[in-house]
Amino acid sequence: MIEMITIAWFVAGLIAGFLHATMIWRTAHRLTAWTPVLGMLRLAAVAAVLIAAALSGAILLAAAGWVVGFATLSMGLVTRRTNRTDRSSIAHSSE
């Protein structure tokens, strides 16, 4: 039988993966002065979840959750349709 803590670690990894992919996507599309700091915070958050899971003996579950969350959101962001009337698309189409 699956324990509640098992599900909790998987969900924690899933959330960490979703947040990681979202923050990478936003960083790639909007470069600011805070980009390096946000990169370190992103890595620290993922590391905190994985280290806490490792200390409780559930590293594989958290890592699997992270992979599922990261891959699912990454594929969704890559394959989604975008608005082709934005300035960058218009600039590239006129070249």
JSON list of C-alpha atoms in Angstrom, two decimals:
[
{"chain": "A", "resi": 1, "resn": "MET", "atom": "CA", "xyz": [0.00, 0.00, 0.00]},
{"chain": "A", "resi": 2, "resn": "ILE", "atom": "CA", "xyz": [1.26, 3.48, -0.83]},
{"chain": "A", "resi": 3, "resn": "GLU", "atom": "CA", "xyz": [1.81, 5.66, 2.20]},
{"chain": "A", "resi": 4, "resn": "MET", "atom": "CA", "xyz": [0.78, 9.29, 2.35]},
{"chain": "A", "resi": 5, "resn": "ILE", "atom": "CA", "xyz": [4.39, 10.45, 2.79]},
{"chain": "A", "resi": 6, "resn": "THR", "atom": "CA", "xyz": [5.31, 8.68, -0.46]},
{"chain": "A", "resi": 7, "resn": "ILE", "atom": "CA", "xyz": [2.68, 10.64, -2.34]},
{"chain": "A", "resi": 8, "resn": "ALA", "atom": "CA", "xyz": [3.76, 13.85, -0.60]},
{"chain": "A", "resi": 9, "resn": "TRP", "atom": "CA", "xyz": [7.39, 13.48, -1.74]},
{"chain": "A", "resi": 10, "resn": "PHE", "atom": "CA", "xyz": [6.31, 12.72, -5.30]},
{"chain": "A", "resi": 11, "resn": "VAL", "atom": "CA", "xyz": [4.06, 15.79, -5.31]},
{"chain": "A", "resi": 12, "resn": "ALA", "atom": "CA", "xyz": [6.85, 17.93, -3.80]},
{"chain": "A", "resi": 13, "resn": "GLY", "atom": "CA", "xyz": [9.15, 16.82, -6.62]},
{"chain": "A", "resi": 14, "resn": "LEU", "atom": "CA", "xyz": [6.40, 17.45, -9.16]},
{"chain": "A", "resi": 15, "resn": "ILE", "atom": "CA", "xyz": [5.91, 21.01, -7.90]},
{"chain": "A", "resi": 16, "resn": "ALA", "atom": "CA", "xyz": [9.67, 21.61, -7.89]},
{"chain": "A", "resi": 17, "resn": "GLY", "atom": "CA", "xyz": [9.88, 20.40, -11.50]},
{"chain": "A", "resi": 18, "resn": "PHE", "atom": "CA", "xyz": [6.99, 22.62, -12.60]},
{"chain": "A", "resi": 19, "resn": "LEU", "atom": "CA", "xyz": [8.51, 25.67, -10.90]},
{"chain": "A", "resi": 20, "resn": "HIS", "atom": "CA", "xyz": [11.96, 24.90, -12.31]},
{"chain": "A", "resi": 21, "resn": "ALA", "atom": "CA", "xyz": [10.70, 24.66, -15.89]},
{"chain": "A", "resi": 22, "resn": "THR", "atom": "CA", "xyz": [8.52, 27.76, -15.52]},
{"chain": "A", "resi": 23, "resn": "MET", "atom": "CA", "xyz": [11.36, 29.86, -14.14]},
{"chain": "A", "resi": 24, "resn": "ILE", "atom": "CA", "xyz": [13.75, 28.72, -16.87]},
{"chain": "A", "resi": 25, "resn": "TRP", "atom": "CA", "xyz": [11.19, 29.59, -19.55]},
{"chain": "A", "resi": 26, "resn": "ARG", "atom": "CA", "xyz": [10.58, 33.04, -18.05]},
{"chain": "A", "resi": 27, "resn": "THR", "atom": "CA", "xyz": [14.30, 33.69, -17.71]},
{"chain": "A", "resi": 28, "resn": "ALA", "atom": "CA", "xyz": [14.89, 32.77, -21.34]},
{"chain": "A", "resi": 29, "resn": "HIS", "atom": "CA", "xyz": [12.20, 35.18, -22.51]},
{"chain": "A", "resi": 30, "resn": "ARG", "atom": "CA", "xyz": [12.77, 38.13, -20.15]},
{"chain": "A", "resi": 31, "resn": "LEU", "atom": "CA", "xyz": [16.36, 38.92, -19.30]},
{"chain": "A", "resi": 32, "resn": "THR", "atom": "CA", "xyz": [16.71, 41.31, -16.38]},
{"chain": "A", "resi": 33, "resn": "ALA", "atom": "CA", "xyz": [19.37, 42.29, -13.90]},
{"chain": "A", "resi": 34, "resn": "TRP", "atom": "CA", "xyz": [17.85, 39.74, -11.49]},
{"chain": "A", "resi": 35, "resn": "THR", "atom": "CA", "xyz": [18.31, 36.78, -13.87]},
{"chain": "A", "resi": 36, "resn": "PRO", "atom": "CA", "xyz": [21.50, 35.43, -12.21]},
{"chain": "A", "resi": 37, "resn": "VAL", "atom": "CA", "xyz": [19.98, 35.71, -8.72]},
{"chain": "A", "resi": 38, "resn": "LEU", "atom": "CA", "xyz": [16.79, 33.97, -9.80]},
{"chain": "A", "resi": 39, "resn": "GLY", "atom": "CA", "xyz": [18.87, 31.18, -11.34]},
{"chain": "A", "resi": 40, "resn": "MET", "atom": "CA", "xyz": [20.59, 30.55, -8.02]},
{"chain": "A", "resi": 41, "resn": "LEU", "atom": "CA", "xyz": [17.27, 30.67, -6.15]},
{"chain": "A", "resi": 42, "resn": "ARG", "atom": "CA", "xyz": [15.78, 28.21, -8.62]},
{"chain": "A", "resi": 43, "resn": "LEU", "atom": "CA", "xyz": [18.62, 25.76, -8.10]},
{"chain": "A", "resi": 44, "resn": "ALA", "atom": "CA", "xyz": [18.52, 26.23, -4.33]},
{"chain": "A", "resi": 45, "resn": "ALA", "atom": "CA", "xyz": [14.79, 25.46, -4.21]},
{"chain": "A", "resi": 46, "resn": "VAL", "atom": "CA", "xyz": [15.17, 22.27, -6.24]},
{"chain": "A", "resi": 47, "resn": "ALA", "atom": "CA", "xyz": [18.20, 21.23, -4.21]},
{"chain": "A", "resi": 48, "resn": "ALA", "atom": "CA", "xyz": [16.33, 21.83, -0.94]},
{"chain": "A", "resi": 49, "resn": "VAL", "atom": "CA", "xyz": [13.48, 19.55, -2.01]},
{"chain": "A", "resi": 50, "resn": "LEU", "atom": "CA", "xyz": [15.84, 16.82, -3.19]},
{"chain": "A", "resi": 51, "resn": "ILE", "atom": "CA", "xyz": [18.08, 17.02, -0.12]},
{"chain": "A", "resi": 52, "resn": "ALA", "atom": "CA", "xyz": [15.10, 16.90, 2.24]},
{"chain": "A", "resi": 53, "resn": "ALA", "atom": "CA", "xyz": [13.77, 13.90, 0.33]},
{"chain": "A", "resi": 54, "resn": "ALA", "atom": "CA", "xyz": [17.17, 12.20, 0.49]},
{"chain": "A", "resi": 55, "resn": "LEU", "atom": "CA", "xyz": [17.35, 12.69, 4.25]},
{"chain": "A", "resi": 56, "resn": "SER", "atom": "CA", "xyz": [13.95, 11.06, 4.64]},
{"chain": "A", "resi": 57, "resn": "GLY", "atom": "CA", "xyz": [14.85, 8.20, 2.29]},
{"chain": "A", "resi": 58, "resn": "ALA", "atom": "CA", "xyz": [12.55, 9.20, -0.57]},
{"chain": "A", "resi": 59, "resn": "ILE", "atom": "CA", "xyz": [15.01, 10.64, -3.07]},
{"chain": "A", "resi": 60, "resn": "LEU", "atom": "CA", "xyz": [13.84, 8.41, -5.93]},
{"chain": "A", "resi": 61, "resn": "LEU", "atom": "CA", "xyz": [10.23, 9.50, -5.48]},
{"chain": "A", "resi": 62, "resn": "ALA", "atom": "CA", "xyz": [11.09, 13.20, -5.34]},
{"chain": "A", "resi": 63, "resn": "ALA", "atom": "CA", "xyz": [13.44, 12.89, -8.31]},
{"chain": "A", "resi": 64, "resn": "ALA", "atom": "CA", "xyz": [10.80, 11.02, -10.31]},
{"chain": "A", "resi": 65, "resn": "GLY", "atom": "CA", "xyz": [8.27, 13.73, -9.45]},
{"chain": "A", "resi": 66, "resn": "TRP", "atom": "CA", "xyz": [10.74, 16.41, -10.52]},
{"chain": "A", "resi": 67, "resn": "VAL", "atom": "CA", "xyz": [11.38, 14.67, -13.86]},
{"chain": "A", "resi": 68, "resn": "VAL", "atom": "CA", "xyz": [7.65, 14.27, -14.56]},
{"chain": "A", "resi": 69, "resn": "GLY", "atom": "CA", "xyz": [6.91, 17.87, -13.60]},
{"chain": "A", "resi": 70, "resn": "PHE", "atom": "CA", "xyz": [9.84, 19.32, -15.53]},
{"chain": "A", "resi": 71, "resn": "ALA", "atom": "CA", "xyz": [9.25, 17.23, -18.66]},
{"chain": "A", "resi": 72, "resn": "THR", "atom": "CA", "xyz": [5.48, 17.76, -18.71]},
{"chain": "A", "resi": 73, "resn": "LEU", "atom": "CA", "xyz": [5.65, 21.52, -18.37]},
{"chain": "A", "resi": 74, "resn": "SER", "atom": "CA", "xyz": [8.68, 21.81, -20.64]},
{"chain": "A", "resi": 75, "resn": "MET", "atom": "CA", "xyz": [6.92, 19.96, -23.43]},
{"chain": "A", "resi": 76, "resn": "GLY", "atom": "CA", "xyz": [3.81, 22.04, -22.88]},
{"chain": "A", "resi": 77, "resn": "LEU", "atom": "CA", "xyz": [5.78, 25.28, -23.13]},
{"chain": "A", "resi": 78, "resn": "VAL", "atom": "CA", "xyz": [7.71, 24.14, -26.19]},
{"chain": "A", "resi": 79, "resn": "THR", "atom": "CA", "xyz": [4.71, 22.90, -28.15]},
{"chain": "A", "resi": 80, "resn": "ARG", "atom": "CA", "xyz": [2.18, 25.57, -27.23]},
{"chain": "A", "resi": 81, "resn": "ARG", "atom": "CA", "xyz": [0.98, 27.98, -29.85]},
{"chain": "A", "resi": 82, "resn": "THR", "atom": "CA", "xyz": [2.12, 31.54, -29.42]},
{"chain": "A", "resi": 83, "resn": "ASN", "atom": "CA", "xyz": [0.68, 34.82, -30.56]},
{"chain": "A", "resi": 84, "resn": "ARG", "atom": "CA", "xyz": [2.38, 35.58, -33.86]},
{"chain": "A", "resi": 85, "resn": "THR", "atom": "CA", "xyz": [1.53, 39.29, -33.71]},
{"chain": "A", "resi": 86, "resn": "ASP", "atom": "CA", "xyz": [4.16, 40.13, -31.12]},
{"chain": "A", "resi": 87, "resn": "ARG", "atom": "CA", "xyz": [7.02, 42.47, -32.03]},
{"chain": "A", "resi": 88, "resn": "SER", "atom": "CA", "xyz": [9.77, 39.86, -32.19]},
{"chain": "A", "resi": 89, "resn": "SER", "atom": "CA", "xyz": [7.82, 37.62, -34.58]},
{"chain": "A", "resi": 90, "resn": "ILE", "atom": "CA", "xyz": [7.02, 40.57, -36.84]},
{"chain": "A", "resi": 91, "resn": "ALA", "atom": "CA", "xyz": [10.67, 41.68, -36.86]},
{"chain": "A", "resi": 92, "resn": "HIS", "atom": "CA", "xyz": [11.89, 38.20, -37.82]},
{"chain": "A", "resi": 93, "resn": "SER", "atom": "CA", "xyz": [9.26, 37.72, -40.51]},
{"chain": "A", "resi": 94, "resn": "SER", "atom": "CA", "xyz": [10.20, 40.94, -42.30]},
{"chain": "A", "resi": 95, "resn": "GLU", "atom": "CA", "xyz": [13.88, 40.01, -42.68]}
]
